[in-house]
Structures are given as C-alpha cells and as structure tokens.
Tab-separated table of C-alpha atoms in Angstrom:
chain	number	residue	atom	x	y	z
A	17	UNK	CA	-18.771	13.590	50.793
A	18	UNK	CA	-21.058	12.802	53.776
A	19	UNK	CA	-21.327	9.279	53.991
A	20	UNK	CA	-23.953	9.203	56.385
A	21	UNK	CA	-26.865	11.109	54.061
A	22	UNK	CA	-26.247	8.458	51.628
A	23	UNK	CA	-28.412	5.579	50.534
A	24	UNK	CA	-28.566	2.985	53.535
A	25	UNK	CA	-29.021	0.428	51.409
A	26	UNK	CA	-26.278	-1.368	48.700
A	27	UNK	CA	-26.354	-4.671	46.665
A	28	UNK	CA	-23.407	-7.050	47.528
A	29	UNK	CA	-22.734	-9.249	44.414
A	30	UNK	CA	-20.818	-12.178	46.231
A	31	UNK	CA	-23.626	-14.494	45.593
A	32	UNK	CA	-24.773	-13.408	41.714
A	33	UNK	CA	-27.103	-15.907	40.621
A	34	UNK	CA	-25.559	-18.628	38.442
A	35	UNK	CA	-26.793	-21.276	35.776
A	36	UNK	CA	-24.648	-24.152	36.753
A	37	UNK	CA	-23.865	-24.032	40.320
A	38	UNK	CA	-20.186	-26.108	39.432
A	39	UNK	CA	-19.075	-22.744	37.579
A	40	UNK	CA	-19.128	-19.634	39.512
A	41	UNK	CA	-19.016	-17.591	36.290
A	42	UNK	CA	-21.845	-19.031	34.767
A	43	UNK	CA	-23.922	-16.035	35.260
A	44	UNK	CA	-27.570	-15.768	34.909
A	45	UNK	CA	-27.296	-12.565	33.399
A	46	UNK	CA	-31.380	-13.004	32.422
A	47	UNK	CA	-31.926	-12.824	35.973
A	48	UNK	CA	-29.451	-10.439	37.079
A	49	UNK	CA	-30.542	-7.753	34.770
A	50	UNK	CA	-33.573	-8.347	36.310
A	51	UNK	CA	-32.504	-7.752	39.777
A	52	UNK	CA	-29.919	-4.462	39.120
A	53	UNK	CA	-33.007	-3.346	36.755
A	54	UNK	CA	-35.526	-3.335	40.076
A	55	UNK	CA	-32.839	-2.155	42.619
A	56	UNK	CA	-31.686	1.216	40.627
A	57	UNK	CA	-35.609	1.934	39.797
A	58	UNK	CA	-36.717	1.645	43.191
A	59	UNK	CA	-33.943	4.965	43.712
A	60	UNK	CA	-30.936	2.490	44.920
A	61	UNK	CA	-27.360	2.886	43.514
A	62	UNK	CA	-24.662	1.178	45.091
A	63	UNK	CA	-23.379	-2.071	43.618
A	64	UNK	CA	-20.470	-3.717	45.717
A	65	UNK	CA	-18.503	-6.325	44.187
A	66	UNK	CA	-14.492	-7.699	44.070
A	67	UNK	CA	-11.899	-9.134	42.458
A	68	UNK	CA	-12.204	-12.334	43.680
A	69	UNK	CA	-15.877	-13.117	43.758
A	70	UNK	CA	-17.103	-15.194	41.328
A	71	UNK	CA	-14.126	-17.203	40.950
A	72	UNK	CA	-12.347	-13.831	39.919
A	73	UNK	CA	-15.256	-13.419	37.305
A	74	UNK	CA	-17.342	-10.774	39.817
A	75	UNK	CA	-16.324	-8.034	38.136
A	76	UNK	CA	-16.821	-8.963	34.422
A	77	UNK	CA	-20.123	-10.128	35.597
A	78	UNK	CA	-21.181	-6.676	37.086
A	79	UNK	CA	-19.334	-4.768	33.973
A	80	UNK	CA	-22.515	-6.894	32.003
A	81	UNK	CA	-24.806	-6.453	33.989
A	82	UNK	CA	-24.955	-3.149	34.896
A	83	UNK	CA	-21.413	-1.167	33.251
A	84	UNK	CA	-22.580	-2.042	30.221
A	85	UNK	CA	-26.815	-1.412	30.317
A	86	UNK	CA	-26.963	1.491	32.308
A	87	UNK	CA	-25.024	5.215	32.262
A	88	UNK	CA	-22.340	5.424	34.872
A	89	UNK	CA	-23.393	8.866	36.411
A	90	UNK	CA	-27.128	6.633	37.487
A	91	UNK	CA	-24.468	4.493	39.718
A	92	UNK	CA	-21.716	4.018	42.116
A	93	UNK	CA	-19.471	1.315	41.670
A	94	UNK	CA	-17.525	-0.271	44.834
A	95	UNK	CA	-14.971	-2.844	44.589
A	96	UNK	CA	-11.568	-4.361	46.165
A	97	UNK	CA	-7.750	-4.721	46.235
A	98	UNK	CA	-7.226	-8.752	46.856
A	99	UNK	CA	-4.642	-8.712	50.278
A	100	UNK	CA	-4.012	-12.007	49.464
A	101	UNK	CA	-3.115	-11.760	45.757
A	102	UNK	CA	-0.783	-9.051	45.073
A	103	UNK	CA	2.755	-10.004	45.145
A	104	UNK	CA	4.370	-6.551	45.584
A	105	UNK	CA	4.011	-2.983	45.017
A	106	UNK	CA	4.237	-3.395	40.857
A	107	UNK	CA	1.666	-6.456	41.099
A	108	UNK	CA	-0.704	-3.490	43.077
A	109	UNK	CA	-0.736	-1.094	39.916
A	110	UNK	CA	-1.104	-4.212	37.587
A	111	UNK	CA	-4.345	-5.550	39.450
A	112	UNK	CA	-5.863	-2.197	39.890
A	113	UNK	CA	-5.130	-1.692	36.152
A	114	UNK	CA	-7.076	-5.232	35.243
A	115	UNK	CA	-9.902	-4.012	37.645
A	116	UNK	CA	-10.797	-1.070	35.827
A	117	UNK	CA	-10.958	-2.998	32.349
A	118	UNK	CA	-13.111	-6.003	34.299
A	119	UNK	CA	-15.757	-3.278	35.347
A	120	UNK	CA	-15.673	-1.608	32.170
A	121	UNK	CA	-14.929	1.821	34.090
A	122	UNK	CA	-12.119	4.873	34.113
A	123	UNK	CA	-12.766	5.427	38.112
A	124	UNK	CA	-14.255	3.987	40.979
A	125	UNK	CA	-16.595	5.039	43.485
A	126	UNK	CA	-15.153	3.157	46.122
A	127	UNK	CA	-12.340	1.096	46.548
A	128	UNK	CA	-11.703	-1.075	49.367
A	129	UNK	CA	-8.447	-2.796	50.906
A	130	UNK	CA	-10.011	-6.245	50.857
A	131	UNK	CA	-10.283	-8.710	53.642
A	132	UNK	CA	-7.913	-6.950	56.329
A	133	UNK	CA	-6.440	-9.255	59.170
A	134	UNK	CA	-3.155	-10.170	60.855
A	135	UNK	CA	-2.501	-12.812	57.850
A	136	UNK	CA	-2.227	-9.925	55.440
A	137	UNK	CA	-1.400	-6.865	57.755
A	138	UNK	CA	2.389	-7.411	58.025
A	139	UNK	CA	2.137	-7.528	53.940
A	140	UNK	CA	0.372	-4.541	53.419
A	141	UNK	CA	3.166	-2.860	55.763
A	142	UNK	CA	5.938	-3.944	53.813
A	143	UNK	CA	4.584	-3.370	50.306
A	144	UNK	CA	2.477	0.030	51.147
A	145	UNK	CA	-0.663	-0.913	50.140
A	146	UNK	CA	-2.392	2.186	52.255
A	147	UNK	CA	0.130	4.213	50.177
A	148	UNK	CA	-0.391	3.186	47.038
A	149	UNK	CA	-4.488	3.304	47.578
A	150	UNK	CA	-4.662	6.883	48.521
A	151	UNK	CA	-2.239	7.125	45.578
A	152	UNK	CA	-4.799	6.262	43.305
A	153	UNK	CA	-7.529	7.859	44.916
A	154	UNK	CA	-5.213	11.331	44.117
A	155	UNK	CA	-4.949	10.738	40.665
A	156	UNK	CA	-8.857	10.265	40.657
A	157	UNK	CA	-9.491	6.914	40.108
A	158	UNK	CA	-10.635	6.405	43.489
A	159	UNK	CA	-13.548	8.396	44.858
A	160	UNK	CA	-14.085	7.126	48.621
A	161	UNK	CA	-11.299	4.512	49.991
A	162	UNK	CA	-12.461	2.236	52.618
A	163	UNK	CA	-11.096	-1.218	54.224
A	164	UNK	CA	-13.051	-4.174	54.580
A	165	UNK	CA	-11.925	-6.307	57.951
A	166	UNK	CA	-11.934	-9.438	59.343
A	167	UNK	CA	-10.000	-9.860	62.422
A	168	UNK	CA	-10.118	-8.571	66.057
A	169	UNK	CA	-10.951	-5.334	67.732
A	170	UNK	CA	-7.493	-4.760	68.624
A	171	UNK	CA	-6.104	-5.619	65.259
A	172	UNK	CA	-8.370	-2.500	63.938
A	173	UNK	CA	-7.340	-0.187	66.516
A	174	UNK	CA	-3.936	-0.300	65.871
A	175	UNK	CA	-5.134	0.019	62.116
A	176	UNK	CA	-6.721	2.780	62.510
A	177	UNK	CA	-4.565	4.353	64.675
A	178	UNK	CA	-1.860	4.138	61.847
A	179	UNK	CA	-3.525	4.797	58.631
A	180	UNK	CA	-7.097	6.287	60.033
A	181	UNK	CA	-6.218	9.770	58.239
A	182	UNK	CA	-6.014	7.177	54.885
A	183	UNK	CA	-9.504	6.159	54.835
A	184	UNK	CA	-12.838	7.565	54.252
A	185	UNK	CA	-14.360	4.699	55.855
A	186	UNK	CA	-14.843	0.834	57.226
A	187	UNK	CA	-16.359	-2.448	55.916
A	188	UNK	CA	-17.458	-4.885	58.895
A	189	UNK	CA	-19.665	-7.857	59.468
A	190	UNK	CA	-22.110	-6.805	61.379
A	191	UNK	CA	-25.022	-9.140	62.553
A	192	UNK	CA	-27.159	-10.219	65.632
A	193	UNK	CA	-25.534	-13.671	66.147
A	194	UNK	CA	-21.976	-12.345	65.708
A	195	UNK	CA	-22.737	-8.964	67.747
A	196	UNK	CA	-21.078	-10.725	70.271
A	197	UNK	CA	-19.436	-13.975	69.177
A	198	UNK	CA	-15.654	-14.244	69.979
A	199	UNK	CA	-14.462	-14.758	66.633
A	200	UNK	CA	-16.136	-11.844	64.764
A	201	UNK	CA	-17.101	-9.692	67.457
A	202	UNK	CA	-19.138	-7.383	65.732
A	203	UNK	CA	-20.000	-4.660	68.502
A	204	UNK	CA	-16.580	-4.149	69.650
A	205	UNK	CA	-15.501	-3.421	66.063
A	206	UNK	CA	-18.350	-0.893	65.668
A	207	UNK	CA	-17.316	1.201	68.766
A	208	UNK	CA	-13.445	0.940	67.561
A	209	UNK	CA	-14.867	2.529	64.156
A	210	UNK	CA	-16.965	5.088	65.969
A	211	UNK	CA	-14.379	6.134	68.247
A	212	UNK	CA	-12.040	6.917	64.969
A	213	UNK	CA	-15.274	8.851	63.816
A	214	UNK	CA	-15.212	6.422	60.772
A	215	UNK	CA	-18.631	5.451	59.074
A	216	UNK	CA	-19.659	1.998	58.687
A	217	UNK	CA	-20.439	-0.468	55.843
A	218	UNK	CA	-22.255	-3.744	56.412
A	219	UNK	CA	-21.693	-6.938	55.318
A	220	UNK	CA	-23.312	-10.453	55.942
A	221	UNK	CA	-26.305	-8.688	57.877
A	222	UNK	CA	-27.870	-12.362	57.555
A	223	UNK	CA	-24.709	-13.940	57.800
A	224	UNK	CA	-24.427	-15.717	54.072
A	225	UNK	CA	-28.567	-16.693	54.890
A	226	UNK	CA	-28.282	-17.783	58.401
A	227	UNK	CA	-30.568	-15.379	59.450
A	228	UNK	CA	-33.349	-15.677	56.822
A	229	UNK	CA	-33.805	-19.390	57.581
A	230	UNK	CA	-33.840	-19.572	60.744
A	231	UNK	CA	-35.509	-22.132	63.556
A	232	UNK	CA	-39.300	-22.145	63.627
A	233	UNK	CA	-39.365	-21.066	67.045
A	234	UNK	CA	-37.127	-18.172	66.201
A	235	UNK	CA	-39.621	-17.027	62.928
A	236	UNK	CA	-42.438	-17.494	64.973
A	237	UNK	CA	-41.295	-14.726	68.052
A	238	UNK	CA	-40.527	-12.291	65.133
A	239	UNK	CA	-44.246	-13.685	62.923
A	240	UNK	CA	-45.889	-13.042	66.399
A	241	UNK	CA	-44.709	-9.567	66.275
A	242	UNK	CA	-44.858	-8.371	62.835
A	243	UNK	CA	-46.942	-11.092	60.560
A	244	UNK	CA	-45.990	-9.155	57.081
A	245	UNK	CA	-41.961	-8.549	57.777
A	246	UNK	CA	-40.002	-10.808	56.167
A	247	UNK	CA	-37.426	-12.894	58.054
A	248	UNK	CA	-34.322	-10.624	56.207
A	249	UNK	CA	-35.872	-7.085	57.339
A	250	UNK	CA	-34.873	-8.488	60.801
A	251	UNK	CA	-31.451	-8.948	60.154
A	252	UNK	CA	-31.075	-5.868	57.623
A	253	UNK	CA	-32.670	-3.425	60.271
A	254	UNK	CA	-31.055	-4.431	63.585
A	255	UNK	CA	-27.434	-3.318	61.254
A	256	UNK	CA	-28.910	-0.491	60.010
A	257	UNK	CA	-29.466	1.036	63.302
A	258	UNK	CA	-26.535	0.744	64.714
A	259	UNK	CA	-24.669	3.867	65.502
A	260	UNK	CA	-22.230	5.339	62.681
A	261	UNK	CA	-23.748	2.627	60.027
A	262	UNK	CA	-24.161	4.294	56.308
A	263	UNK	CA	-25.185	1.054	54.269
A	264	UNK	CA	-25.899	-1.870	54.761
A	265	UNK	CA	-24.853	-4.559	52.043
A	266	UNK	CA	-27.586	-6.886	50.401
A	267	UNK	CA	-26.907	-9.814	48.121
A	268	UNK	CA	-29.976	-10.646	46.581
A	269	UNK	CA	-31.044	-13.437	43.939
A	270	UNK	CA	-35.215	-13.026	43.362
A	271	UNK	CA	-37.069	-10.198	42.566
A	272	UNK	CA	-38.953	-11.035	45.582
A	273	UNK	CA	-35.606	-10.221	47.904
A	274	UNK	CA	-34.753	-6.898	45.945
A	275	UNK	CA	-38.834	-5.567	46.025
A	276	UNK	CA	-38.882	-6.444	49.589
A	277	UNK	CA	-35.644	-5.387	50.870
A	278	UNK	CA	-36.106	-2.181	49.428
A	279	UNK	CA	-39.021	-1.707	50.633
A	280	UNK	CA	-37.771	-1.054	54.271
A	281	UNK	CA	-35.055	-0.286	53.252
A	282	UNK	CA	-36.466	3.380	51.306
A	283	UNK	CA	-37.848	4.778	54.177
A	284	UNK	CA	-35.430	3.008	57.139
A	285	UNK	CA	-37.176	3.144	60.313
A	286	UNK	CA	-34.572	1.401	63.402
A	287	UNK	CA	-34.959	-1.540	65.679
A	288	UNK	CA	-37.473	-0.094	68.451
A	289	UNK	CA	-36.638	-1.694	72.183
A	290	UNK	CA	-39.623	-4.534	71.951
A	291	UNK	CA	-37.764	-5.519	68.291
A	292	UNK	CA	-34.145	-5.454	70.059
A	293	UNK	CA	-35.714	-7.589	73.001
A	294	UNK	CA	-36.574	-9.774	70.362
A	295	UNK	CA	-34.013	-10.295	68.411
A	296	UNK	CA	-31.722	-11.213	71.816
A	297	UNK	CA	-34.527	-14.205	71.542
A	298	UNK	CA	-34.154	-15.207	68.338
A	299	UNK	CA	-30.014	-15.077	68.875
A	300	UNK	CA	-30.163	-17.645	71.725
A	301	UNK	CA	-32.405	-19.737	69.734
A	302	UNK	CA	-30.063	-19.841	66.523
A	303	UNK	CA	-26.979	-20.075	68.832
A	304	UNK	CA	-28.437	-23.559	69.840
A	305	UNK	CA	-28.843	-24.424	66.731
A	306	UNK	CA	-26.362	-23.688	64.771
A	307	UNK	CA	-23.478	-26.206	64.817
A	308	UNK	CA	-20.793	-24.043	62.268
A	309	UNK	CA	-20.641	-20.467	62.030
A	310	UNK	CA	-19.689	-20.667	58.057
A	311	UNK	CA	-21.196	-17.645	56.249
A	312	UNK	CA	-20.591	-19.454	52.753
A	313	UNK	CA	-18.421	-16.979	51.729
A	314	UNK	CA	-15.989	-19.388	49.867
A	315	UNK	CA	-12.729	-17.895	50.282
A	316	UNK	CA	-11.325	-21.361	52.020
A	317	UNK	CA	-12.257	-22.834	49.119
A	318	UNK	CA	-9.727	-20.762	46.671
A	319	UNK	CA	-6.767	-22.726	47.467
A	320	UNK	CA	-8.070	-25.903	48.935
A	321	UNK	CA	-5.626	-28.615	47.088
A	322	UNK	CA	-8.096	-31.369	47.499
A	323	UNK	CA	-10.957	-29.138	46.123
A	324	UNK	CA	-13.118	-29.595	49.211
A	325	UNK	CA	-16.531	-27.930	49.122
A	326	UNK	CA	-16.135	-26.585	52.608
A	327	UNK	CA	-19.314	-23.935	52.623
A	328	UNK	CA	-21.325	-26.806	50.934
A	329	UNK	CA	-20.686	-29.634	53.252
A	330	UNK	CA	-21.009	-27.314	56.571
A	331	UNK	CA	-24.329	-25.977	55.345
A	332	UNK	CA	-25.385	-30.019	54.853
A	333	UNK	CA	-23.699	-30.594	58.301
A	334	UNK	CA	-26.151	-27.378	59.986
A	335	UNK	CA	-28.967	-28.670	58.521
A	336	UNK	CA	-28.393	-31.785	60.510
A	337	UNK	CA	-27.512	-30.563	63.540
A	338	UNK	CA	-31.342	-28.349	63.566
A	339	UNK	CA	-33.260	-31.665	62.682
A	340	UNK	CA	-34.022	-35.007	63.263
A	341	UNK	CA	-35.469	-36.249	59.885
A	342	UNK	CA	-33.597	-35.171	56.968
A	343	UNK	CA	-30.529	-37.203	56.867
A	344	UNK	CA	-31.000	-39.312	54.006
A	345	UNK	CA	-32.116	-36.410	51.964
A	346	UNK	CA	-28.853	-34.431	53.232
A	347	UNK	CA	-26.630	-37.578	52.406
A	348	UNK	CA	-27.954	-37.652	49.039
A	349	UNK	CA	-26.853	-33.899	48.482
A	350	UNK	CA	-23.369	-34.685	50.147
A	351	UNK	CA	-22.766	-37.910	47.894
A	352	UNK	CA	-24.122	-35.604	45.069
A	353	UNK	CA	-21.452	-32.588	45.755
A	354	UNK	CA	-18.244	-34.977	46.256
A	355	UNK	CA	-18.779	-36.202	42.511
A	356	UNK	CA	-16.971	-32.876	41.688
A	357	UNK	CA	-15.063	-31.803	44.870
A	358	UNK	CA	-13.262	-34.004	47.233
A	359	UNK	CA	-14.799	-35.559	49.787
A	360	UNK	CA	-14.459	-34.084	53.347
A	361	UNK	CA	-12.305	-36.912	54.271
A	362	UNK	CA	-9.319	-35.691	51.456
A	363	UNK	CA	-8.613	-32.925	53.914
A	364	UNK	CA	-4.658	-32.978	54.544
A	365	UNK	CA	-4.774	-30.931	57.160
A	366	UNK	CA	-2.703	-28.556	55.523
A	367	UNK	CA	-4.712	-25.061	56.954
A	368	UNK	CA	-4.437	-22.511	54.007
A	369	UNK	CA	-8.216	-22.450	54.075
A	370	UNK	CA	-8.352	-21.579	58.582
A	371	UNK	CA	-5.426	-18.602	57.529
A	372	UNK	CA	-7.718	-17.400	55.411
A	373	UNK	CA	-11.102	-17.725	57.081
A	374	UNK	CA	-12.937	-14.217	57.778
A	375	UNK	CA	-14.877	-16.078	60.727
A	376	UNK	CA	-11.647	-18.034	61.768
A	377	UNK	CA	-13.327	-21.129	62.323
A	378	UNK	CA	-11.116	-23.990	62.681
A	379	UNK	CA	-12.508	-25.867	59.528
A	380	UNK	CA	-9.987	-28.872	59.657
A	381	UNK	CA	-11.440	-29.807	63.043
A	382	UNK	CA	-15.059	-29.572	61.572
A	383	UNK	CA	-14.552	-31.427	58.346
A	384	UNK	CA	-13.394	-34.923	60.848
A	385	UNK	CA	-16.946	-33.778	62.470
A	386	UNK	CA	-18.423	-33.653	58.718
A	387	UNK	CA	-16.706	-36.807	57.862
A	388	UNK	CA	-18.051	-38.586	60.833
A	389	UNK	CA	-21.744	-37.621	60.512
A	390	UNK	CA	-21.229	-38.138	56.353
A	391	UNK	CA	-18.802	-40.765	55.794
A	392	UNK	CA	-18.510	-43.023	59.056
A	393	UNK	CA	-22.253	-43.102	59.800
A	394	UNK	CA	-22.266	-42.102	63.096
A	395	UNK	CA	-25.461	-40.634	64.726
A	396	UNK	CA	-24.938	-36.823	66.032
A	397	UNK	CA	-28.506	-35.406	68.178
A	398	UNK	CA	-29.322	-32.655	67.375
A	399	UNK	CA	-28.354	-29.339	69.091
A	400	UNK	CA	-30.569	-28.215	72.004
C-alpha cells in the first residue's frame, strides 16, 4: 500500500464528546453519530482511536459509533498496543485479543505500538513487542503497523535503525509551536522519519486546542490574511505540508469542526511562503503566552494516586497567565473541579504522571505554580 496517495485527512477519537464530563465513557453517542456520519460522507475514512482513551472505553465507544452503523469495507480502523500496560509477552496476545472484541472487528487497518519513549523502550526489548506486532500483522489481523512516539530524535533513530524493516510507518506530534520546542521537537523527528523513508502520521496538529484559541493578536495576523479560514485550517495545513506527511489526525466535537476541516482538507492545498512567514508570527506570539505546554492529553492523569486533574488545572492556570481579568471566573472553575479530584496541593511528589508525560513537562514543579496562583492567592502578571 502507498501511504502517501491516501486520504490526508483522519479523525482522532481521544477527545469523543461526552455527557458528563466526570465520566470519560459517558459518550454522546447522539452527537458522535453525527460527527462519523458527516466525516465518511464528505469521502473521509480513517478513524484513529486506542486502548486507553476514554478511560479504556475508546474503543467500545468507536465499535458504537461507527463498527456497529456502518459496513467495515466503507472504513479503516486504526488503533494501539498500550506500552505501558502489558505485563509480558502472554499479556500482548491477551490485550490484542480484548481489542478486537472492543472494536467489534476480525482485523485492523492499522495498528500502532502506542506511546514509544525511553520509559517503555527497554520493555518492549525484553518482551518483543516489535516481534509479536509484525506477528500479528502475518496472520492478517494487522494491515499497516506503525509506532506512535514521544521522545527525542535520537531515541527514534536508534528505533528505527533497529526495527525500521518492522514498520510501515510513524505517528508524531507535529505542530508549529512544538516544530522546534526542546521537549517535542517536532522537525527533527520528521527528518529522522524521512531519512528512514518512513511516512508520517500527525497528531495534536493544534496541540489538544492550543492552536485554535489562540491570542487575539495571533488570530488577527492570520484574519488579516485570510478573513474566511478558520483558526484550525492553520494548524491542520502547516502539518499537512510537511515533507513525507500522509494524514494528519483531527479530533473533532461539532459538526461545525468536521464540515470545516474537511473542507480544506478534500482538496489540500500547502502552506505558501507568506502563510509560513506567518505562522513563525503567530508562534512567537503563543510562545509568550503560553505558560504550560499541556496538550490535555490525560495520560498523567491514569495513575495519579491523589486523582489530580492535571490537564484541567493547567488549562485554568494558561488562561491566567494570557489575561488580566478572569481570575475569579477561573477560581470558580478550579474550586468547582477539586470537588471530584484532588486539589493541586495533594500532589506527593511521587512522578508517575512526568514518566509518563508525552511532552515531558515537569508537572510536579507546575502544580506548586498552580497551587500558588489557586490556593495561596498570590498574584502572577501575565506573560509578555
């Protein structure tokens, strides 16, 4: 199969829409019918989804959603092997197994080692995970293997010098504020992945929404420009035209997001030079904004043992940082949140959730800064 004449375009379902935001499985299903209704009929196909998303309900959701309503030769089907969970080479088969009754399906598209870094590489080594993938993907139940990665460009390399002949292809986060950011550095793992001659899956384009609401001066160089693209085409298009990318990954909750993101998305034209000049703009502008690189992702949140709503409390802690006005509003939301979860203050300093980090951020240190704009009162400015 050649990756690179397929659709550019794919629908991450990280972020499915929910009904009660305190149970990750409580899916809208109303709504996301809705959304995997408009997607396929405007000629998309690729749904991307894991084992652990969801509160390791993902897959069950998408099995309802879309395994379930529609044939399975009208999609393809991606998900993941959890690095983290397995326990050894029997616990491998038994996942995989459970995966293919959560979706509902005999085979998958793609399949995806999930979440590769130095915490899990060593693991994979000793239990052959690369082994047993391409295993499956001989017996058939595996149409295109891929990893998805989170770590450093020399971590990859030696990946991919290894185990390169294993897989079909790459998963990376790829976006204009971590293009060159230390901790993701999304550029040099694109030319590591090009110089392997492996094609190139996106994900967080807008960086878990980062880049759809973004500073007024940044929306207003890219308004200036183009007054009917949306905020998101921005972010979508400057990964879609980098070299050796095949899709980019979308999660969308409106019919709004899926009509327009499709839109651009059908007949993908790239970043010209006045757009890239932009966008360098529009990074410095966010960069001095933007306090905590958290993409939301939750995965720091799986194991916290004080139940800590990390994501939640950085995103309060960002909005912040960008303004002067809204504190008592974003105090209200943080009392609001720590009914349920523990308080950023109940951190014990114990780390699973920085080991397990795809941005490696060092979230202890931030939740004392959290704590100190939420629960001491202190008065932070604001970014310039």
């Amino acid at each position: 199969m050649d990756l690179m004449k397929e659709k550019k375009f794919g629908f991450g379902c990280m972020r499915l829409p929910v009904i009660n935001k305190e149970d990750p499985a409580a899916f809208d299903f109303e709504l996301i019918n809705k959304l995997f209704d408009t997607y396929l009929e405007n000629g998309f196909t690729f749904f991307d989804t894991a084992f652990t998303y969801h509160g390791y309900r993902g897959e069950e959701g998408v099995r309802t959603a879309l395994v379930e309503r529609h044939p399975r030769d009208s999609f393809q089907l991606g998900t993941k092997l959890p690095l983290r969970d397995f326990k050894d080479s029997e616990d491998m088969e038994r996942i995989f197994n459970q995966q293919l009754k959560n979706c509902g399906v005999d085979f998958f598209d793609y399949y995806l080692l999930h979440n590769m870094g130095s915490n899990v590489y060593e693991k994979c080594l000793k239990y052959g995970a690369f082994d047993f993938a391409v295993k499956k993907k001989e017996e058939g139940k595996i149409k295109v293997l891929g990893m998805s990665f989170h770590d450093t460009p020399e971590l990859l390399e030696e990946i991919l010098s290894k185990f390169g002949d294993k897989l079909d292809f790459i998963q990376l986060q790829i976006n204009y504020i971590d293009w060159e950011q230390p901790n993701v550095q999304s550029r040099r793992c694109l030319e590591i992945a090009n110089k392997y001659n492996k094609p190139v899956a996106v994900m967080e384009p807008c960086k878990g929404g980062t880049l759809v609401n973004v500073p007024k001066e940044a929306e207003k160089l890219m308004k200036d420009y183009n007054p009917t693209a949306s905020i998101a085409s921005w972010a979508l298009r400057f990964a879609a035209s980098q070299k050796g990318v095949f899709r980019v990954l979308s999660g969308m909750n409106s019919i709004k997001q899926v009509e327009d993101n499709t839109s651009f998305m059908e007949n993908f034209v790239p970043l010209n030079e006045d757009e890239n000049e932009i966008i360098g703009n529009v990074t410095k502008i966010i960069n001095e904004n933007t306090a905590i690189q958290c993409t939301a992702c939750e995965y720091c949140t799986h194991g916290c043992p004080k139940n800590i709503a990390i994501p939640k409390y950085f995103a309060l802690y960002n909005s912040i940082m960008r303004t002067t006005g809204s504190f008592s509003s974003q105090m209200v939301y943080y009392n609001n949140i720590a009914i349920n979860h523990g308080k950023a203050s109940k951190c014990i300093g114990c780390k699973q959730c920085e080991r397990v980090c795809p941005q490696h951020l060092p979230i202890t240190t931030y939740l004392k800064n959290v704590v100190e704009k939420f629960e001491q009162g202190s008065i932070i400015p604001t970014r310039k």
